[in-house]
Coordinates of C-alpha atoms and ligand atoms in Angstrom, one line a residue:
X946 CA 8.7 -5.7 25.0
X947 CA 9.6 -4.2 22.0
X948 CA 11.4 -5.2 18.7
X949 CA 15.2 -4.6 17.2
X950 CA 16.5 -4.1 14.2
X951 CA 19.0 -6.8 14.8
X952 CA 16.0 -8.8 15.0
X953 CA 14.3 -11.2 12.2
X954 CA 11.3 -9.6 10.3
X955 CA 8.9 -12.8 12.1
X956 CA 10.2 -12.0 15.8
X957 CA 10.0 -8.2 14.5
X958 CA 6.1 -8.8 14.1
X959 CA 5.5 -10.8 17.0
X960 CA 6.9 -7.6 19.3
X961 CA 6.9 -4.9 18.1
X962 CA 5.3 -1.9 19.6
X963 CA 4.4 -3.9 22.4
X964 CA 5.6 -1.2 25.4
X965 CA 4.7 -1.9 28.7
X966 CA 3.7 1.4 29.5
X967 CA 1.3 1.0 26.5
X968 CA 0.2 -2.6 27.3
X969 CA 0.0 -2.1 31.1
X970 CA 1.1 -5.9 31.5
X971 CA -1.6 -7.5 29.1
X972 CA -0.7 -9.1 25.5
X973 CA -2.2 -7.0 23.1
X974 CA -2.5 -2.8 23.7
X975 CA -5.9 -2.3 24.7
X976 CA -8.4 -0.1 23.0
X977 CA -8.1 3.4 24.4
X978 CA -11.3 5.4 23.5
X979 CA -10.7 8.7 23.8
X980 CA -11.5 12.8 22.9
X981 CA -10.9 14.8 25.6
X982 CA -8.3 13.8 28.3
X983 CA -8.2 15.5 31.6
X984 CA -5.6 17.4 33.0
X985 CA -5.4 17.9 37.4
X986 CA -4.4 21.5 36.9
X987 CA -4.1 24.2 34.8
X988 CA -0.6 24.4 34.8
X989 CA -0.5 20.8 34.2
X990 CA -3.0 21.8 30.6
X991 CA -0.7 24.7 30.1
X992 CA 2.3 22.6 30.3
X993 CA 1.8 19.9 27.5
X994 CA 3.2 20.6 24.0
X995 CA 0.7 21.2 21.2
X996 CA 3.3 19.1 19.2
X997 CA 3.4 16.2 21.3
X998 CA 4.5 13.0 20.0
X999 CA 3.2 9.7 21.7
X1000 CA 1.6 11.6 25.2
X1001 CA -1.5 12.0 26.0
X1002 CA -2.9 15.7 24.7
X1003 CA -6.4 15.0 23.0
X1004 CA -7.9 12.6 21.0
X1005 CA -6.7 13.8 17.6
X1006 CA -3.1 12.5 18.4
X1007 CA -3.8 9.3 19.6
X1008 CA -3.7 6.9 22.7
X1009 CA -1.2 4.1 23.1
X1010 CA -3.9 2.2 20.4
X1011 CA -2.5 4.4 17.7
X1012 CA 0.8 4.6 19.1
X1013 CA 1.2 0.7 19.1
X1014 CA 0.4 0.3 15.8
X1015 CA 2.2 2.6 14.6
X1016 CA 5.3 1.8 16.4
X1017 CA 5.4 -1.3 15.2
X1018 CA 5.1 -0.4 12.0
X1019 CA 7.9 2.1 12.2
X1020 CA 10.2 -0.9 13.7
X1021 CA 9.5 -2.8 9.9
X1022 CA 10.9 -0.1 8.2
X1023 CA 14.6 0.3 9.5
X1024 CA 16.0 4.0 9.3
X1025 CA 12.9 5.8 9.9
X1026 CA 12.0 7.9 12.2
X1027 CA 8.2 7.3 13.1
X1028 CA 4.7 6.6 11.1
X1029 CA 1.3 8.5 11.5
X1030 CA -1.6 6.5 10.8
X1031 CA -4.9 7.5 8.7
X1032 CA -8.5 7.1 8.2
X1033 CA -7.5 5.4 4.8
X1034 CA -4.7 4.4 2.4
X1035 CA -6.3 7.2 0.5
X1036 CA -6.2 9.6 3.0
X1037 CA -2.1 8.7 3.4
X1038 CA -1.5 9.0 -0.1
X1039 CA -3.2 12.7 0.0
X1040 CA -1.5 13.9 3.2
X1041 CA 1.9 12.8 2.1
X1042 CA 1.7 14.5 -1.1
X1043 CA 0.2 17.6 0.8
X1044 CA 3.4 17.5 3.1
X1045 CA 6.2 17.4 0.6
X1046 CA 4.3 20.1 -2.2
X1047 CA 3.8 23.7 -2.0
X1048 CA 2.2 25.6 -5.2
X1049 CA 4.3 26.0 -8.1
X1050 CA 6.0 22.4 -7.3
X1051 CA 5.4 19.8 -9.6
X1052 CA 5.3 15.9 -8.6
X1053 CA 6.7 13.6 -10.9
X1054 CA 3.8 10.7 -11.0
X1055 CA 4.1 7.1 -11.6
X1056 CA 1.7 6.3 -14.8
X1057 CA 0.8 2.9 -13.0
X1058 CA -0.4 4.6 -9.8
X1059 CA -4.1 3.8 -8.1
X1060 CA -6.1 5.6 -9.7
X1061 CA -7.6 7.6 -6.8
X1062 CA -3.8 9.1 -6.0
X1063 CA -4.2 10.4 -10.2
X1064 CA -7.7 12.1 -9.3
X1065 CA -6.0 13.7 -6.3
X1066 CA -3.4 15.5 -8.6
X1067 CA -5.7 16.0 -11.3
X1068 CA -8.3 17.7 -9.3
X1069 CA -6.8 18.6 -5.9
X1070 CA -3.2 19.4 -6.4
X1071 CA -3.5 21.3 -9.6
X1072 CA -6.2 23.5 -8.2
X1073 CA -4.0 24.5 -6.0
X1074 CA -1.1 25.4 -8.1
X1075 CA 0.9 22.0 -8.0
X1076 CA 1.8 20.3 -11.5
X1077 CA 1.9 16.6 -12.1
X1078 CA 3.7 15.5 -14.6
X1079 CA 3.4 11.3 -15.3
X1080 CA 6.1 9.2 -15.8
X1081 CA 6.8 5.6 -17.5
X1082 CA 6.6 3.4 -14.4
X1083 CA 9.9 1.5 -16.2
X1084 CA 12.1 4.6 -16.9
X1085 CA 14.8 3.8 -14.0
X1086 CA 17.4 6.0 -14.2
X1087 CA 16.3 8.5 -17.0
X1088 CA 13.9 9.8 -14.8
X1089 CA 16.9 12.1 -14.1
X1090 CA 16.1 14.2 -17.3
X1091 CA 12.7 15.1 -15.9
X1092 CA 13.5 16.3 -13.1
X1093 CA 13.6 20.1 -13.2
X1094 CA 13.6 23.4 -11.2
X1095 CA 10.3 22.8 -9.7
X1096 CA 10.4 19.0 -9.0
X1097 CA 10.1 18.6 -5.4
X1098 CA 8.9 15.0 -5.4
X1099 CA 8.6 12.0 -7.3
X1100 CA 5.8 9.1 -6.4
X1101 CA 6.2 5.8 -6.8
X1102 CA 4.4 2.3 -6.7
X1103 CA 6.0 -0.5 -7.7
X1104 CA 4.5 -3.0 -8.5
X1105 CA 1.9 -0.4 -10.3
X1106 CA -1.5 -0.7 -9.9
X1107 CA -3.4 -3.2 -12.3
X1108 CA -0.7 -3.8 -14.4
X1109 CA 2.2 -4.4 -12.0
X1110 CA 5.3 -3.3 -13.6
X1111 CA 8.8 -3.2 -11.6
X1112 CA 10.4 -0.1 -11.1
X1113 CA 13.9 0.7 -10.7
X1114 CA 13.6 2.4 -7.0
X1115 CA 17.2 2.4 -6.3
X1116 CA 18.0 4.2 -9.5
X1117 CA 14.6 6.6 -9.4
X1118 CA 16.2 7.4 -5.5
X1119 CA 19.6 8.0 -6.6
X1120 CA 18.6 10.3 -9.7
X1121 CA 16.3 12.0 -6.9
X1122 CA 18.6 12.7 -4.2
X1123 CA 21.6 13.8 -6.8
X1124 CA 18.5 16.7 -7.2
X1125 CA 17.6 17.2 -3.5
X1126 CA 14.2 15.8 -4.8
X1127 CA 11.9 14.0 -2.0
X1128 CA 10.8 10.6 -3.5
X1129 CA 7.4 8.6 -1.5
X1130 CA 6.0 5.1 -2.6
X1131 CA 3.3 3.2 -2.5
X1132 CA 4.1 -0.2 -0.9
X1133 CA 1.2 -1.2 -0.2
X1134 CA 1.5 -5.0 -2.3
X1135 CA 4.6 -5.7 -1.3
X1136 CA 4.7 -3.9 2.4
X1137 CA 7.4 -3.1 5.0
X1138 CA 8.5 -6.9 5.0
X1139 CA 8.7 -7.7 1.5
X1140 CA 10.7 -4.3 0.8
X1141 CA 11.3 -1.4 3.7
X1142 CA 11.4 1.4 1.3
X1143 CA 13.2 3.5 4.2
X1144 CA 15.8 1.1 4.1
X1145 CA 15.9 1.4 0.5
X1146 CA 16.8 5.8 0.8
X1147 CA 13.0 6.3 -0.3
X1148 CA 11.9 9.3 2.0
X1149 CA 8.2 8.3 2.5
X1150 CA 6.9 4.7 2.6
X1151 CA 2.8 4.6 2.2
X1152 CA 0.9 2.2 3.1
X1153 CA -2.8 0.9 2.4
X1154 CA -3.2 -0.7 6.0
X1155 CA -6.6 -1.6 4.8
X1156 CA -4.8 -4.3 2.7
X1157 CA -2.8 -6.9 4.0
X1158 CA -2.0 -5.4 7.7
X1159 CA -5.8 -5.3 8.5
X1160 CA -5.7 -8.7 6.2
X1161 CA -9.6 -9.2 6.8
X1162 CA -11.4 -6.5 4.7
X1163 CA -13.2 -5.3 8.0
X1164 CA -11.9 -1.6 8.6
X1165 CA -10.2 1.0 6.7
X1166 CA -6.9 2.2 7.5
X1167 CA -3.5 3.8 6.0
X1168 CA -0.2 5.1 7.6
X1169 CA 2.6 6.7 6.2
X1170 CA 6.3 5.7 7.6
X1171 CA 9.2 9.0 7.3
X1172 CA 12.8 8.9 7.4
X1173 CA 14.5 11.3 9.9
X1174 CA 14.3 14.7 6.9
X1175 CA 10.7 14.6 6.2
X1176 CA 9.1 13.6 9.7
X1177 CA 8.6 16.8 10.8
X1178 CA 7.1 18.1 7.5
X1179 CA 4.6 15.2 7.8
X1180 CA 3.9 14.8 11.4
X1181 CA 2.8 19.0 10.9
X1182 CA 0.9 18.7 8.1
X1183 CA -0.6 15.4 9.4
X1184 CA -1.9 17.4 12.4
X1185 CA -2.6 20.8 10.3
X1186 CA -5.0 18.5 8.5
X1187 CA -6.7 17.0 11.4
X1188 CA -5.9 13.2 10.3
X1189 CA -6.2 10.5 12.7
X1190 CA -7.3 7.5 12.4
X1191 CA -10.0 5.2 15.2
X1192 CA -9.0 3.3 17.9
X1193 CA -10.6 0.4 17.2
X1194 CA -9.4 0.4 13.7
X1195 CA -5.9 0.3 14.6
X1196 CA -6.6 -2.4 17.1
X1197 CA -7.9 -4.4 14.2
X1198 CA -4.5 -3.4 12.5
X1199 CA -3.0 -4.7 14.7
X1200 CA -4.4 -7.9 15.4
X1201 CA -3.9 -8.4 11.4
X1202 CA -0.3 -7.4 11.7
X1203 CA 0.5 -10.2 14.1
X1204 CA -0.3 -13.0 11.6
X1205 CA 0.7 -10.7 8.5
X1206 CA 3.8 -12.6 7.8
X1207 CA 2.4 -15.7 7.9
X1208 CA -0.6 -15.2 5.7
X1209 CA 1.7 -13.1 3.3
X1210 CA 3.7 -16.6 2.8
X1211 CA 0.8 -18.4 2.1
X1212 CA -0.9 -15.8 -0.1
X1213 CA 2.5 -15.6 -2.1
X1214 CA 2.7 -19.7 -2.1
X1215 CA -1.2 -19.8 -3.4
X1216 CA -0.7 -17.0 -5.8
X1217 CA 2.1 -18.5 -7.1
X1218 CA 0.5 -21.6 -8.2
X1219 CA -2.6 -20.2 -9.4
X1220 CA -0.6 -17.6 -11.7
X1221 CA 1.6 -20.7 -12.6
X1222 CA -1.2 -22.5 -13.9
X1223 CA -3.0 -19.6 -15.3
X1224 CA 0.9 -18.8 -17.5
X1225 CA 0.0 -22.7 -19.0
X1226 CA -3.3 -21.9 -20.0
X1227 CA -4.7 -21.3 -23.9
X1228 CA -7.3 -18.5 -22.9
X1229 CA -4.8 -16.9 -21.1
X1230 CA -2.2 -14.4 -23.1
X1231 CA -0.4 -13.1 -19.9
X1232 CA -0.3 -13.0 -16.5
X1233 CA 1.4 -9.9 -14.7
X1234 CA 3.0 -11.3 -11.7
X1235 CA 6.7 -10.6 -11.2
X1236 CA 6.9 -13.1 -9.0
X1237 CA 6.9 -15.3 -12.3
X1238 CA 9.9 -15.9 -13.8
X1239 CA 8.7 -15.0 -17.4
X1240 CA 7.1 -11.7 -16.0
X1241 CA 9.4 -8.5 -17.3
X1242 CA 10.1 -7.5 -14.0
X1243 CA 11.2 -10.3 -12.6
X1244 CA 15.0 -9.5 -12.7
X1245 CA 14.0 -6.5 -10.5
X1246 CA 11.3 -7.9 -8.5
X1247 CA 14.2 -10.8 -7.4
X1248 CA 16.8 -8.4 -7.1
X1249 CA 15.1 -5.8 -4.6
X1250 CA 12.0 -7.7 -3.2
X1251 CA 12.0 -10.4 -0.9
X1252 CA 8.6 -11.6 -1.4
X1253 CA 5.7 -11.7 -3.5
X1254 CA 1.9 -10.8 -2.3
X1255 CA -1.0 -12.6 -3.7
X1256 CA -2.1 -9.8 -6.2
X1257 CA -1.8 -9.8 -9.9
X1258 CA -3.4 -9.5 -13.4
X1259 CA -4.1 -11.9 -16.4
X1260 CA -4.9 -10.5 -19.7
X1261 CA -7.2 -12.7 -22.1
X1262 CA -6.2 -14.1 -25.3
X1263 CA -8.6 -12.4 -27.4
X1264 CA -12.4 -12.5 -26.6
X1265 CA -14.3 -9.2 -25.4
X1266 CA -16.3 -8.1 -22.4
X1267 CA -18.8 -10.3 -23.1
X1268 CA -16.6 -13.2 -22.1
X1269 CA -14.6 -11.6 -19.3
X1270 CA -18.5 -11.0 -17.7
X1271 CA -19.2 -14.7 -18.0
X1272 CA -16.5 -15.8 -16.7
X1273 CA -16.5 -13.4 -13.8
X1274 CA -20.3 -13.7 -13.0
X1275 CA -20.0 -17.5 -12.8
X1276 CA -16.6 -17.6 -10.4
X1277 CA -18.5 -19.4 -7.1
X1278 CA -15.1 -18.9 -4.9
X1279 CA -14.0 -15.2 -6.3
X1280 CA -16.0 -12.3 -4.7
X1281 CA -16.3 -9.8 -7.0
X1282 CA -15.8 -6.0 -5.1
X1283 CA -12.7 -3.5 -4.6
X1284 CA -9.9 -3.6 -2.3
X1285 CA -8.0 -6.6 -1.5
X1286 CA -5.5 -8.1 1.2
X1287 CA -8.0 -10.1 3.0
X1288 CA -8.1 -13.5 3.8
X1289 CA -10.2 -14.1 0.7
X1290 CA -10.1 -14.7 -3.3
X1291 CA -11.8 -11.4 -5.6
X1292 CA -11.5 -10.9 -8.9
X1293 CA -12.5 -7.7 -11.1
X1294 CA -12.2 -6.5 -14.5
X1295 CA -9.9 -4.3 -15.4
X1296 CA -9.2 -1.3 -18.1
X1297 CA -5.8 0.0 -17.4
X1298 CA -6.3 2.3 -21.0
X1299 CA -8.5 4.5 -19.3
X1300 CA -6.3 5.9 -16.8
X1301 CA -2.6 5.7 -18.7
X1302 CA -1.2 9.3 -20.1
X1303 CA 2.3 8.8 -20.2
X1304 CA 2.1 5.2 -21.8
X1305 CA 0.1 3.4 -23.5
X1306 CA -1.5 -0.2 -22.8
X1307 CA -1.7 -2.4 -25.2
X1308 CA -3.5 -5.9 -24.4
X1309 CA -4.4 -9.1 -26.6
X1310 CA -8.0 -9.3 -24.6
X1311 CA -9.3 -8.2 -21.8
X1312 CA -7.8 -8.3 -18.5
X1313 CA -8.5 -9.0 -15.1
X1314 CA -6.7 -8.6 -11.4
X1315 CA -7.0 -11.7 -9.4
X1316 CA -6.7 -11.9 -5.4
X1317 CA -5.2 -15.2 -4.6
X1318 CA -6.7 -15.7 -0.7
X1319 CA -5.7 -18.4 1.8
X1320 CA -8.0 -21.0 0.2
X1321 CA -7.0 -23.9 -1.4
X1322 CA -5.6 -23.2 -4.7
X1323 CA -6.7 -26.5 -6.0
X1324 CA -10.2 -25.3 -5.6
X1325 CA -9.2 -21.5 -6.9
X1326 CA -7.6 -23.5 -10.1
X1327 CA -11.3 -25.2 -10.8
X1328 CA -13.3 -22.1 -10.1
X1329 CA -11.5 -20.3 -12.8
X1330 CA -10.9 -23.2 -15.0
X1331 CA -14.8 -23.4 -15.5
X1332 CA -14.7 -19.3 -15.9
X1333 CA -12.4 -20.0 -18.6
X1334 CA -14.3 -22.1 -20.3
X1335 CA -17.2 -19.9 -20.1
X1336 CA -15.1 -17.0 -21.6
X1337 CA -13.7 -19.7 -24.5
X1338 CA -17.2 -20.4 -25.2
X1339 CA -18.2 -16.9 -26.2
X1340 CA -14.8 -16.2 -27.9
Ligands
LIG356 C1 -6.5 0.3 -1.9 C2 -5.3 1.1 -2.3 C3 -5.1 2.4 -1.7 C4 -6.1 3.1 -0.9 O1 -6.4 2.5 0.3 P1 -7.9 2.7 0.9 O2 -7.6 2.2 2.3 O3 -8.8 1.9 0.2 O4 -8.2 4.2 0.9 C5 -3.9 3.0 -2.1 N1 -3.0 2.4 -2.8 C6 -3.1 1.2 -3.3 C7 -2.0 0.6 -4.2 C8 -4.3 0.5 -3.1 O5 -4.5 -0.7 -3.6

């Protein structure tokens, strides 16, 4: 059992990296505890690789757990060559930059990027010789005139973090690979299905498994998917580094990745009304959804993505933090709490200003990022039109 390209991206979910001589005949892989796996003899020890992909060798590289998951995620992105999962999203982030950088490098940085991947190259990279220079998430092509000497790699997320703006990733690859230049995103809103950056000529597709593959905010998890010229590179440094990521977490990654595509449909249909009503509303200046077909990157978004998840921003028409507060404390449906992708509405406020260097944000009123859940939007709709009113009262 196991998936082909040829296949649809639902039948692709439903089977893939389901190998017998993983599964041993049952459904689902089973969870494969393991540290230390016993050899009968020591030529039999002596014998297996240190560098060995998908066998037993010790617990650091895995069991057929691992391997499942991220087989299967490999089989989403067409054109690469395998995926290495991680203790985080953050922890992928960190260990593909780590990969593709040596000192005296320099990274060319998406300004729109989560802000723990800027504290990594702010604090982490450049200590160690490695510059980061930001970039307007919506330069496109032009990025070609930053790219210099020393560029070895340029990061993207699209849609960025908070305030979701579309990049041009077929023109930011083509500008890269004219240069010999490494480019990596962050897909972790949109995922493999809604657009396989390998398929795309992006080098290094990142992902935030914590999100919507785990889809129940119960366990932490991120994996990064290679194409053929980079595998190596981050396969070494993955193991250099000691990553690896829990058996039972990739179980529950699994599991989640099963029903991904469906709840991703019904995230994007609940998101989609919710952000449509919330576009109609007076309290409400903007809402940053591409999926929308007044949102500035929707020309992009329709022409590269094939889906929407349920994760965007509205900025306030006026008002201060005073109102965003009551009308967050109030919300009886929204949790209120980081991360997102599970099964359930949250909503946070949100200061984009604080962490932009290349650009600058400029907002009517405050702003907020909304996670549309699998609830009923009608009840999501009257949860925030009350925390509207609560934010209209003190405006
Ligand atoms: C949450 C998130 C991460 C980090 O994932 P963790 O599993 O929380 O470490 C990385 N990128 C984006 C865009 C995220 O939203």
């Amino acid at each position: 059992m196991s998936g082909n390209d040829a296949d649809g991206k639902a039948t692709r979910l439903a089977a893939a990296g389901r190998r017998k001589e993983w599964t041993q005949g049952v459904v689902n892989p089973p969870v494969w505890r393991a540290s230390t796996i016993l050899y009968d003899s020591v030529a039999e020890l002596r014998s297996r690789p240190q560098d060995t992909h998908e066998k037993l060798y010790y617990g650091r590289r895995g069991t057929p757990t691992q391997w499942a998951l991220a087989s299967a995620l490999t089989e989403l992105e067409p054109g690469a060559a395998g995926t290495l999962l991680y203790p985080s999203g953050l922890a992928a982030v960190t260990t593909a930059l780590l990969a593709m950088l040596s000192p005296g490098d320099q990274v060319l940085m998406v300004d729109s990027a989560y802000e723990p991947t800027r504290a990594f190259c702010d604090k982490i990279l450049k200590k160690h010789g490695i510059e980061t220079r930001y970039y307007d998430p919506l330069i496109g092509g032009d990025i070609a005139g930053l790219i210099g000497d020393t560029t070895a790699a340029i990061f993207l997320e699209s849609p960025g973090s908070l305030t979701f703006e579309v990049q041009d990733v077929p023109a930011i690859v083509a500008a890269a690979k004219a240069r010999g230049v490494v480019t990596m995103i962050d897909n972790t809103w949109a995922t493999p299905l809604f657009f396989p950056a390998i398929a795309h000529g992006v080098d290094l597709s990142i992902l935030a498994c914590t999100k919507y593959v785990v889809g129940h905010s119960d366990a932490m998890l991120g994996a990064v998917t290679a194409a053929p010229g980079v595998w190596e590179k981050l396969r070494t440094m993955t193991h250099l580094l000691g990553q690896c990521a829990g058996p039972d977490d990739a179980w529950l990654g699994l599991r989640g990745l099963r029903t991904m595509g469906v709840r991703l449909a019904q995230h994007q249909a609940n998101a989609l009304k919710v952000a449509g009503w919330l576009a109609d509303r007076p309290e409400v200046a903007r809402v940053l959804y591409p999926a929308l077909p007044g949102d500035p990157g929707h020309a992009l978004w329709r022409r590269d993505f094939s889906g929407a998840s349920g994760l965007f921003s509205i900025v306030l028409d006026g008002g201060n933090d005073a109102g965003r507060v009551a009308m967050l404390d109030g919300l009886r449906l929204f949790g209120m709490g980081f991360s997102w992708g599970g099964f359930e509405s949250l909503a946070i406020p949100v200061d984009p200003q604080r962490i932009r260097s290349a650009t600058r944000w400029q907002a009517e009123g405050p702003a907020i990022r909304l996670h549309i859940g699998l609830e009923d939007p009608d009840d999501l709709i009257a949860d925030l039109e009350a925390g509207l009113a609560r934010f209209a009262a003190l405006r």
